XYZ file of C-alpha atoms in Angstrom:
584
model
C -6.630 -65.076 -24.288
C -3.888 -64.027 -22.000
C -4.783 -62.630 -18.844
C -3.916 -58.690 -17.934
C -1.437 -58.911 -14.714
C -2.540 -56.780 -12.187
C 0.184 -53.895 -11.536
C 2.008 -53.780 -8.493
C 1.696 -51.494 -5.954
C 4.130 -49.031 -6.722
C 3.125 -49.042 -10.157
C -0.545 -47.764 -9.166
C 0.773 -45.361 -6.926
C 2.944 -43.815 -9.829
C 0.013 -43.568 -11.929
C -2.622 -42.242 -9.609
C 0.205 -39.237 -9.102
C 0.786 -38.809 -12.992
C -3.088 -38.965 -13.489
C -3.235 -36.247 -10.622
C -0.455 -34.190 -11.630
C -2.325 -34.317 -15.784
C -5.417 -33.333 -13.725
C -3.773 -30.597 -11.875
C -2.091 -28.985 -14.883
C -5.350 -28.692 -16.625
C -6.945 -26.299 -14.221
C -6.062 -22.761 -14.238
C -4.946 -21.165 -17.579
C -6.310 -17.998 -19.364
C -9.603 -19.106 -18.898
C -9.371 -17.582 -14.983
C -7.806 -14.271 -15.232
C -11.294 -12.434 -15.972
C -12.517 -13.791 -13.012
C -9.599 -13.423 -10.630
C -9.704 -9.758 -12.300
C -13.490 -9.253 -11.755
C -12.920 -9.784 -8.097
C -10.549 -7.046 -7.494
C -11.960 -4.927 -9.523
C -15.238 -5.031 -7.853
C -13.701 -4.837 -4.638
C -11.309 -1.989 -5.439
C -14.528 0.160 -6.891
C -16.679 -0.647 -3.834
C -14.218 0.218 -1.246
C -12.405 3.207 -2.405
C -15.912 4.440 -3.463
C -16.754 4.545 0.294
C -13.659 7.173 0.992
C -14.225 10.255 -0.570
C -17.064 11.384 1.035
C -16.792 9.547 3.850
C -15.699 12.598 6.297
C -19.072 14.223 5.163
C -21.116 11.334 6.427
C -19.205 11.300 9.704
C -19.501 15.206 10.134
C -23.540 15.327 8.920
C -24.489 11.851 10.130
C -22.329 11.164 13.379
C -21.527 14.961 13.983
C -17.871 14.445 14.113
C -15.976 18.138 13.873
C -13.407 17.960 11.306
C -10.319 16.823 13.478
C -12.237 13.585 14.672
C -13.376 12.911 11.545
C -10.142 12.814 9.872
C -8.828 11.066 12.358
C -11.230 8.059 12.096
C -11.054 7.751 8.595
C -6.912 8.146 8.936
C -6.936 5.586 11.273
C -8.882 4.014 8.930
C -6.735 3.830 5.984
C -3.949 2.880 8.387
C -5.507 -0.017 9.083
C -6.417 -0.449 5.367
C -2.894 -0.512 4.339
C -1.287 -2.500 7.397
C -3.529 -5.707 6.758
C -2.097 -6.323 3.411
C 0.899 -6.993 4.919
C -0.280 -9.711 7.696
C -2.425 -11.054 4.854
C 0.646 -11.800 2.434
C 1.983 -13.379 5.521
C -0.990 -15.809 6.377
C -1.451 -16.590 3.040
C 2.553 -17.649 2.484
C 2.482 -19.702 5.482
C -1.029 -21.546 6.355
C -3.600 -20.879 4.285
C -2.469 -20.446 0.643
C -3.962 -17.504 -1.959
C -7.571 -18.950 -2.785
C -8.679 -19.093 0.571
C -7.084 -16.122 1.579
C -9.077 -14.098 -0.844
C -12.305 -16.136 -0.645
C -11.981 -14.956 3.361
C -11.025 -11.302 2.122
C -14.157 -10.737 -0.175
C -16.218 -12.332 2.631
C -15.412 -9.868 5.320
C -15.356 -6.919 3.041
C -19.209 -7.826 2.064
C -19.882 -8.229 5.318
C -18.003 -4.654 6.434
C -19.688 -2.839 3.518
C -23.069 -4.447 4.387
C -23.016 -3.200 7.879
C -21.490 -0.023 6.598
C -25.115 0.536 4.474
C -27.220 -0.200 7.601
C -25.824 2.802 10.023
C -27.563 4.336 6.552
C -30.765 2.375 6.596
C -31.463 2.307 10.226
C -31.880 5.559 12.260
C -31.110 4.079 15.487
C -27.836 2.918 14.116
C -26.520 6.811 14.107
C -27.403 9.625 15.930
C -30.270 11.293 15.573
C -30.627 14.363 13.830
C -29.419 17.692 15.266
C -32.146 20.421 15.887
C -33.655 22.174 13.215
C -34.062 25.761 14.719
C -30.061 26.428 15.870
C -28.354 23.293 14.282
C -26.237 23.458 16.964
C -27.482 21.821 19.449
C -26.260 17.790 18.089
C -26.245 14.871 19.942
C -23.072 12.352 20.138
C -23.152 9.065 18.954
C -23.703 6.522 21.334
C -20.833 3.670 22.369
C -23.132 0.900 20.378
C -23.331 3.219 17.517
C -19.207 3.683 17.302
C -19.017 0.010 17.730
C -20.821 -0.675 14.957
C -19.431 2.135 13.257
C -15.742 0.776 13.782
C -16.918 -2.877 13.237
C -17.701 -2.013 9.859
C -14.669 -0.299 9.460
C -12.806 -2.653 10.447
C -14.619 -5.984 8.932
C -13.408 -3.942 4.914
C -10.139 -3.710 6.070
C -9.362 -7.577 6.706
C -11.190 -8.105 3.431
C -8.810 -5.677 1.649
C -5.865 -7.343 3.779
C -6.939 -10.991 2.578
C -7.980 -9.428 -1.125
C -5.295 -6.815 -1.900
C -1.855 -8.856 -1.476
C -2.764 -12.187 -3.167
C -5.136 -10.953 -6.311
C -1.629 -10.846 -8.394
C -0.187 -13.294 -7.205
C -2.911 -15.851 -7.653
C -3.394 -14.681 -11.217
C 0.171 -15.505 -11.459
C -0.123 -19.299 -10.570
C -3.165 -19.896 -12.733
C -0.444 -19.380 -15.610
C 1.318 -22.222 -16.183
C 5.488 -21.645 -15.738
C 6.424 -23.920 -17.953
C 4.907 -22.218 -21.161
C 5.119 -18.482 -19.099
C 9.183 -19.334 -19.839
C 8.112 -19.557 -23.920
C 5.689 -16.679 -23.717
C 7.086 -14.401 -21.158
C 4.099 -11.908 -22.990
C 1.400 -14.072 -21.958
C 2.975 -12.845 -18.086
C 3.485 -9.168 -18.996
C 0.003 -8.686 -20.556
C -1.809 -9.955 -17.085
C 0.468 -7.058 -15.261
C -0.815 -4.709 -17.959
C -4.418 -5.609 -17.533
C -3.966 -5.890 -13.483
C -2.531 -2.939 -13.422
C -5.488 -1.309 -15.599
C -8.013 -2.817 -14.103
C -6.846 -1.135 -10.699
C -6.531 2.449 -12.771
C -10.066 2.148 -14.085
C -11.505 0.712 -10.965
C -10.225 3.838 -8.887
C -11.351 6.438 -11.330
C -14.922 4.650 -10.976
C -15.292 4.961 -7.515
C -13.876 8.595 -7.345
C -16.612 9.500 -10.168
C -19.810 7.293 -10.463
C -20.004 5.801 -6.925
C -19.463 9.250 -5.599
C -21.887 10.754 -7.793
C -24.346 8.179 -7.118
C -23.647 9.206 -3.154
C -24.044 12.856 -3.656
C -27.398 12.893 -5.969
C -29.332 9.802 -4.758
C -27.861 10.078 -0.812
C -26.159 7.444 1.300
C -28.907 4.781 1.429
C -28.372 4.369 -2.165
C -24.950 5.582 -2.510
C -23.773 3.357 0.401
C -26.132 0.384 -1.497
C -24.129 0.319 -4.898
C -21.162 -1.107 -3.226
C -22.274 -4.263 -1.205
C -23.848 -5.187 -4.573
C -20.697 -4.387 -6.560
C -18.603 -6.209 -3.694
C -21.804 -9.444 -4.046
C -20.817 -8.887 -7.491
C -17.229 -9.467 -6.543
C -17.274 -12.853 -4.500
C -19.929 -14.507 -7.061
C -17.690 -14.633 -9.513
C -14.064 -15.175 -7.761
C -16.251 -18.406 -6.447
C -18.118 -19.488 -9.679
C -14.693 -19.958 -11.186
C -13.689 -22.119 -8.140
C -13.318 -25.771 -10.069
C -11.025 -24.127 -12.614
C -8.527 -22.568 -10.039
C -5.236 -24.308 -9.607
C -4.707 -23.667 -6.041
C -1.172 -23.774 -4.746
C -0.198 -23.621 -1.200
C 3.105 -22.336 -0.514
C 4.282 -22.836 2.831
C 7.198 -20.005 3.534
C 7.560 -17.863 6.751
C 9.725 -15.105 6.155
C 9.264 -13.146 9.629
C 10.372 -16.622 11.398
C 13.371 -16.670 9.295
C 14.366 -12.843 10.002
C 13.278 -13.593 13.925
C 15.708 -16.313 14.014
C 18.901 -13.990 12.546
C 17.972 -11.624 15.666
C 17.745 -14.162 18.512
C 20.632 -16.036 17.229
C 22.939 -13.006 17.025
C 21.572 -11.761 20.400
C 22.260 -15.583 21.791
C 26.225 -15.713 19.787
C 26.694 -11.935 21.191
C 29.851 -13.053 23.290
C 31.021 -15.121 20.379
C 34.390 -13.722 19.098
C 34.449 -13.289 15.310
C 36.564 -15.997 13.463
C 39.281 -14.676 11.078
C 38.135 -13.236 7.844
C 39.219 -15.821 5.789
C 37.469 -18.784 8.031
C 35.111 -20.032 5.183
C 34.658 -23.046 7.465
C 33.301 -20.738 10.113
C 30.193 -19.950 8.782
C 26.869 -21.677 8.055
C 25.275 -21.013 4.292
C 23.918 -23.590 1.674
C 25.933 -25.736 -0.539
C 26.690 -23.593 -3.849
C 25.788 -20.532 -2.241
C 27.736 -17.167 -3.586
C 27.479 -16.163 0.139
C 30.391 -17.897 1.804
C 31.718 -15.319 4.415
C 28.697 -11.890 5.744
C 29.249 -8.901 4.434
C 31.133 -6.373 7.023
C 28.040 -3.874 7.106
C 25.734 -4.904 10.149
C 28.235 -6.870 11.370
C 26.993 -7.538 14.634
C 24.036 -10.092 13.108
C 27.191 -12.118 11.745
C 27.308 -13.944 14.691
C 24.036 -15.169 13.988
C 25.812 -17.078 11.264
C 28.840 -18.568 12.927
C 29.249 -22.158 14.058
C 30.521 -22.643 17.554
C 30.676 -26.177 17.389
C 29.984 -28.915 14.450
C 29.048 -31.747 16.344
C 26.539 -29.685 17.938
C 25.423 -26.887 15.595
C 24.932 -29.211 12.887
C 23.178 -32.120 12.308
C 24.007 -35.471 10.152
C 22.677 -34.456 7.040
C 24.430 -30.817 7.344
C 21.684 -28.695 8.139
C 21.470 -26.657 11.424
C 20.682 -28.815 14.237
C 18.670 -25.455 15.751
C 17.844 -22.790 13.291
C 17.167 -19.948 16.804
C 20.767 -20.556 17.315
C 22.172 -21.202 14.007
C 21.045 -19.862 10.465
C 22.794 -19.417 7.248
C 24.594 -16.145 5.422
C 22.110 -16.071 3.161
C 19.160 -15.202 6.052
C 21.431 -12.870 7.408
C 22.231 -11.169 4.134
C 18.601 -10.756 3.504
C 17.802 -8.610 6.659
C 20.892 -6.729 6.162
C 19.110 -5.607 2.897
C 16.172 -5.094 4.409
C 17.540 -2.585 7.431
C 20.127 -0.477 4.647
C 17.128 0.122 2.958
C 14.265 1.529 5.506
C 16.385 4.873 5.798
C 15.541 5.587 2.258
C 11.870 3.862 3.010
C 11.157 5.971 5.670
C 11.717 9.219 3.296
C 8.705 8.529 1.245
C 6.165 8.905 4.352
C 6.162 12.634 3.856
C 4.391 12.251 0.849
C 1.763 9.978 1.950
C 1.449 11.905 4.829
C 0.659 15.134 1.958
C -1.418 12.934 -0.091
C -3.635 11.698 3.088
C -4.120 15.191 3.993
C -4.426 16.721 1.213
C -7.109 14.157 -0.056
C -9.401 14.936 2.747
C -9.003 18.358 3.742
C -8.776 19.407 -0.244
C -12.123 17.613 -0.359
C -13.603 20.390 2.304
C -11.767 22.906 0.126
C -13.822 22.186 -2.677
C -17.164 22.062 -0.400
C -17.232 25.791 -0.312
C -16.412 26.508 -3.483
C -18.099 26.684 -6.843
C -17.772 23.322 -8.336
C -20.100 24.093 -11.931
C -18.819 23.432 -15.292
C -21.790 24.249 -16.435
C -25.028 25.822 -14.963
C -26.740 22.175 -14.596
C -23.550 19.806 -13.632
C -21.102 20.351 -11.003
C -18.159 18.339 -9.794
C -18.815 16.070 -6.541
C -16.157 17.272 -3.731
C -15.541 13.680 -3.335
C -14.238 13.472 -6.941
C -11.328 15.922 -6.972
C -8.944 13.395 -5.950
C -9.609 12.138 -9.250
C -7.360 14.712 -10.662
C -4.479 13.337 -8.709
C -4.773 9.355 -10.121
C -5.564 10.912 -13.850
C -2.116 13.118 -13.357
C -0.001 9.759 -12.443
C -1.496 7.865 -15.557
C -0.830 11.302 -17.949
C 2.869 11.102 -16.446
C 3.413 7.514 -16.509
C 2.512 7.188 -20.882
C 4.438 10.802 -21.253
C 7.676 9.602 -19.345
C 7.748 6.087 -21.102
C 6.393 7.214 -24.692
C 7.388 10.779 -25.192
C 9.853 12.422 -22.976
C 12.383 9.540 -22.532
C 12.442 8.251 -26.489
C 12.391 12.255 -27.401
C 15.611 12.654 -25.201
C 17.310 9.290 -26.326
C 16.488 10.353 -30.057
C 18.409 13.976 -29.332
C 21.182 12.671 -27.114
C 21.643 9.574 -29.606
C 21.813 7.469 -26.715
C 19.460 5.554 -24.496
C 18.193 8.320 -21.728
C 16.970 7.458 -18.225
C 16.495 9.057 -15.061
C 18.208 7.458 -12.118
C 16.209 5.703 -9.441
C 16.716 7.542 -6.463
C 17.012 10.986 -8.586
C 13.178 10.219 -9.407
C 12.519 10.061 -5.915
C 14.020 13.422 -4.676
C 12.126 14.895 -7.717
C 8.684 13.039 -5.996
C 9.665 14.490 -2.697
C 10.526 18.171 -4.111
C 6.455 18.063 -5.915
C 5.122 17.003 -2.697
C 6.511 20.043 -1.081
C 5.227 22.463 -3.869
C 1.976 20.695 -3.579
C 1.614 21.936 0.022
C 2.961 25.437 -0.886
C 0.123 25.684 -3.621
C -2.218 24.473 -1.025
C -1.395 27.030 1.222
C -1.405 29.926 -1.149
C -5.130 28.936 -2.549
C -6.310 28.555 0.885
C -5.144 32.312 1.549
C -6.719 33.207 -1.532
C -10.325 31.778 -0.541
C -9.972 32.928 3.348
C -9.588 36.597 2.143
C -12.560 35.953 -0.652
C -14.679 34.446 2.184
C -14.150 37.663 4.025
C -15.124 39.886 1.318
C -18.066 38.672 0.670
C -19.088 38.718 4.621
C -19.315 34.426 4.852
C -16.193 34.080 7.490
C -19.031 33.115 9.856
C -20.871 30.899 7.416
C -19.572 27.477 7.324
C -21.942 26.416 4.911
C -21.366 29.320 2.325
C -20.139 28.810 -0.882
C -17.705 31.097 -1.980
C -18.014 32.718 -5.947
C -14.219 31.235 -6.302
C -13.790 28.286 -8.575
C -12.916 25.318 -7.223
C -10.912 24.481 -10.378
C -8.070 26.350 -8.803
C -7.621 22.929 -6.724
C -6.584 20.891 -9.576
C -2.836 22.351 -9.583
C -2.158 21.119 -6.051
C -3.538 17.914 -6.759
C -1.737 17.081 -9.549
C 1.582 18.358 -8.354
C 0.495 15.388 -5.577
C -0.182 12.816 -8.309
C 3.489 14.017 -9.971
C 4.966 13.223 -6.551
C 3.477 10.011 -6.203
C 4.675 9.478 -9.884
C 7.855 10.070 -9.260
C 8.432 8.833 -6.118
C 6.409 5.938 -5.301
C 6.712 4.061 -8.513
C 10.414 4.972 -8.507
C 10.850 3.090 -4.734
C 9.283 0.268 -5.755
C 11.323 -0.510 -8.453
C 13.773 0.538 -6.278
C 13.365 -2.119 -3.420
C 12.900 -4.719 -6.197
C 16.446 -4.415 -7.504
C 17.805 -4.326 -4.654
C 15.823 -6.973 -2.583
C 16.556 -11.281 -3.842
C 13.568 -12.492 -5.748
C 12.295 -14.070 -2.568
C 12.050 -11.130 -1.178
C 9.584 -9.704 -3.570
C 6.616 -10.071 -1.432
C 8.220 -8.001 1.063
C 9.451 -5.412 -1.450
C 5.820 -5.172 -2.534
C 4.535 -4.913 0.848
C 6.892 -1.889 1.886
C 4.666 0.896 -0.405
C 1.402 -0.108 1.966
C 3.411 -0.151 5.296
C 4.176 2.841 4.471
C 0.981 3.994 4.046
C -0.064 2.749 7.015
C 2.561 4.890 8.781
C 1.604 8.028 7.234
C -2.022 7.682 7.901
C -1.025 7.387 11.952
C 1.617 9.712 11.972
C -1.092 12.435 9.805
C -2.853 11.570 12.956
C -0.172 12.960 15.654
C 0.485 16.080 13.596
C -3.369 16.881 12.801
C -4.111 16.375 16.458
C -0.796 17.839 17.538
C -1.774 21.321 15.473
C -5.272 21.332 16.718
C -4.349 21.084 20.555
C -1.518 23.879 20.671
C -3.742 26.420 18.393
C -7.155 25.942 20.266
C -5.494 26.425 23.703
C -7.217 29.311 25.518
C -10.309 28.946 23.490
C -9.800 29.647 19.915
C -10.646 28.556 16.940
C -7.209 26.902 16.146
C -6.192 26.300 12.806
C -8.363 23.407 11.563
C -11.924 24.273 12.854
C -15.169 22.903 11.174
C -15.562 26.083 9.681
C -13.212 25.985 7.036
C -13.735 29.439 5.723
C -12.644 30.283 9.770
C -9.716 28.359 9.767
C -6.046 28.977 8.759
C -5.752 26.133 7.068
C -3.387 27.978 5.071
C -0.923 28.004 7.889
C -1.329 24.338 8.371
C -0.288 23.464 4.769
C 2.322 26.056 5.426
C 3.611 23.538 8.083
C 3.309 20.420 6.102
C 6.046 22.603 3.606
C 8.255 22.638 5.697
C 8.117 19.214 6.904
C 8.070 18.056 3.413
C 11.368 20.499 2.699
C 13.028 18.913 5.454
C 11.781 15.480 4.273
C 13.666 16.063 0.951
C 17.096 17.067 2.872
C 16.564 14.217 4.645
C 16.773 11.337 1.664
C 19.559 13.646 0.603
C 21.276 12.461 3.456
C 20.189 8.959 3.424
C 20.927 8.601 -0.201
C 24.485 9.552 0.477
C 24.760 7.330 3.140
C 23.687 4.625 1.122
C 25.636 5.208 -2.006
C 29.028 5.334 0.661
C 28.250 1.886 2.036
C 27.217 -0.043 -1.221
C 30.768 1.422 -2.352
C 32.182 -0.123 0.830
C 30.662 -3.586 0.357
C 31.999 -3.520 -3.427
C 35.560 -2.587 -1.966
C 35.034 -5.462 0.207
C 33.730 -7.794 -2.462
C 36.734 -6.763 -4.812
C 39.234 -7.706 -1.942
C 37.951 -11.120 -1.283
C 38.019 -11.589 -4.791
C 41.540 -10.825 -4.940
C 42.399 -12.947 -2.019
């Protein structure tokens, strides 16, 4: 018998890294998706479920008046929507998606556990306030806040780590190479994503905050550290089947570098337009010579000297003092489009509001549809997310195939002309506000209950649900339309960025909802009155307020006027531009 030659090293090495390769391709696959979908599902219904009422816990439980109390919880949900972004970040450029998330769920468990003790243990809040005047309340202690904040804090890293890599961790487990046969396989996991957020949000708003009103906070506070236990079990159980991918990118380095560069080359003169040879970009790359817009971050891009820019093998020898066209291009995109950004804060400044201070609305107002059920305040904002989700299947099924069938051609709302109609609701939202406000002040003093802050008026508080669906139009319209708005306009490796932009802007509203709320309340309580936003809402003119918020949202809409203009002029510049170096 002839003896089997032993291979050589090389060859054991190449098939130790086909074997791994086979090994690696078999994990992930359809068989993970329910679990990476359980996981934000879970975690989407647990946390949003703690929202709602969430300035009634801090105004009963921590006696918080209604200014400090929105405040928190705006601060809050600034924080809530800012740690996406430094989570995308961490997970592009150390510790990859898996991790990232498995870290997320953990601290949002932890948050939410600590959330449900300042519930279960007395001397984690203050105590009660006294039962003959109920005015005589005691602050919370500095331990108490901490813990308070802590908690706070701990859900908002998990939904940092969670939020920005649930997608995009789905997305790997899929494998590319039959995702380019099947693009369906792809577009049904955005489908269910995207329901599964839907359904988990219309959840919280109804059974967890049912659960909170009828069985109280121990309980209500309870239901989601088990639905967020619920949550990590089974992202983890799933763990051997993952295919975990690190990517190792650092976008904010990149953009950093442009800056610094241009700031170092700032005494640089500017070679002559047609100096291809001037400029650093890759081999093959469309961008041979920056655009003329921005053009002082061009001399981020041009090459002093070869032999000491560059090195052997072509590349920059020091990317802080050299980078390419392409980097430079990118953050050009990036600053033409914040102007237009920036216009959609208005409305998630109106939605923030609204949310919360609609929620006291409805409070001290009737909330029976029948004699034995009435609507939680909490779940009102539920009329808001089931307006988007009417809009969204009448846009795409009815109105736009209606119109193509009578205009005999295909019919489609511009980008940008979607926005302006977002940012025109929002403002009607806040004049509907103000006008139902006006309408239960002036029923609160008929009946003799200005005085009474915990009188509930005989006025329906079905005459809420207008204002909050004119919000949920404006978020329709606008929100949805930006983001498909930075997408086209932003390269695909960008898109992280582009997806990031909707919760740093978020973020922004909630902190700038802070200045104006605290703003209003210190100029119209000077000299000792009630101001505009009191506790007592019935006392209030919290009429005026959404009066204000009109106006800013008017001038909000003038404003992206404006900036749309000035965008359309300079795209039309850099096509002149394009169409003459072409020619030459």
């Amino acid at each position: 018998m002839k003896k089997m030659e032993k291979p050589t090293a090389p060859e054991q090495i190449e098939v130790m890294t086909t074997h791994q390769h086979s090994l690696t391709r078999r994990k992930g696959g359809l068989i993970t998706i329910p679990f990476i979908l359980a996981n934000e599902f879970f975690e989407r219904v647990a946390s949003h479920g703690l929202l709602p009422n969430m300035v009634f816990y801090l105004m009963k439980e921590y006696h918080m008046g209604v200014a400090q109390a929105t405040t928190t919880i705006f601060l809050w949900n600034a924080a809530t929507n800012f740690t996406p972004l430094l989570g995308a970040l961490i997970s592009d450029s150390c510790l990859g998606r898996f991790l990232t998330i498995g870290l997320g769920s953990s601290f949002s468990l932890l948050g939410m556990t600590l959330m449900w003790l300042t519930a279960m243990v007395p001397y984690l809040r203050p105590p009660p306030c006294d039962q003959t005047t109920q005015t005589i309340c005691e602050t919370p202690t500095a331990l108490q806040m901490a813990v308070l904040v802590i908690s706070m804090g701990l859900i908002s890293i998990g939904a940092g780590g969670i939020r920005p890599c649930s997608l995009a961790f789905g997305v790997d487990q899929l494998d590319k190479r039959s995702n380019s046969k099947n693009k369906g396989v792809l577009e049904s996991y955005f489908g269910c994503y995207n329901a599964c957020t839907v359904i988990a949000v219309l959840m919280s708003m109804t059974a967890v905050v049912y659960i909170q009103e009828q069985h109280g906070w121990k309980v209500g506070f309870g239901v989601p550290v088990i639905l967020m236990f619920l949550s990590i079990f089974l992202f983890f159980v799933a763990s051997p089947l993952y295919f975990k991918l690190k990517e190792r990118t650092n976008l904010l380095a990149g953009f950093a570098q442009v800056l610094i560069a241009a700031y170092k080359n700032r005494k640089v003169p500017f070679p002559p337009r047609d100096s291809d040879n001037k400029y650093y970009h890759k081999k093959n790359s469309e961008f041979i010579v920056p655009t003329e817009n921005l053009r002082f971050l061009n001399k981020a891009c041009i090459i002093r000297n070869p032999e000491q820019d560059l090195a052997p093998d072509g590349s920059a020898s020091n990317p802080w003092n050299l980078c390419t066209v392409e980097r430079v291009e990118e953050l050009k995109v990036i600053i033409r489009v914040i102007p237009i950004w920036s216009t959609g804060i208005m409305i998630s400044i109106n939605v923030s509001q609204g949310s919360l201070l609609q929620v006291l609305q409805a409070s001290s107002m009737d909330r029976h549809l029948t004699s034995n059920f009435e609507i939680p305040a909490g779940s009102f904002a539920m009329f808001l997310v089931v307006s988007i989700i009417m809009w969204i299947f009448l846009y795409d099924r009815v109105i736009l195939p209606l119109a193509s069938k009578i205009k005999g051609e295909p019919v489609r709302l511009g980008v940008k002309l979607r926005m302006g109609i977002g940012l025109f609701f929002s403002c009607m939202s806040m004049v509907v506000a103000g006008i139902v406000e006006n309408i239960q002040q002036s029923k609160a003093i008929m009946e003799g209950n200005i005085n009474n802050p915990q009188a509930v008026l005989e006025m329906s508080a079905l005459w809420l649900i207008p204002q909050f669906c004119l919000n949920g139009l404006a978020e329709a319209f606008n929100s949805i339309s930006q983001s498909e708005f930075f997408h086209s306009e932003f390269p695909k490796n960008l898109s992280s960025i582009a997806s990031a932009l909707s919760g740093l802007g978020m973020a922004v509203a909630n902190l700038l909802a802070i200045v104006v709320l605290s703003t209003v309340d210190q100029i119209t309580t000077e000299g000792g009155k009630d101001g505009w936003v009191p506790d007592n809402i019935n006392k209030g003119r919290y009429d005026k307020y959404y009066g204000l918020l009109a106006i800013m949202s008017f001038v909000s809409l003038l404003y992206f006027v404006l900036c749309s203009w000035a965008y359309d002029h300079s795209k039309d510049q850099l096509s002149e531009v394009g169409d003459d170096d072409h020619k030459e």
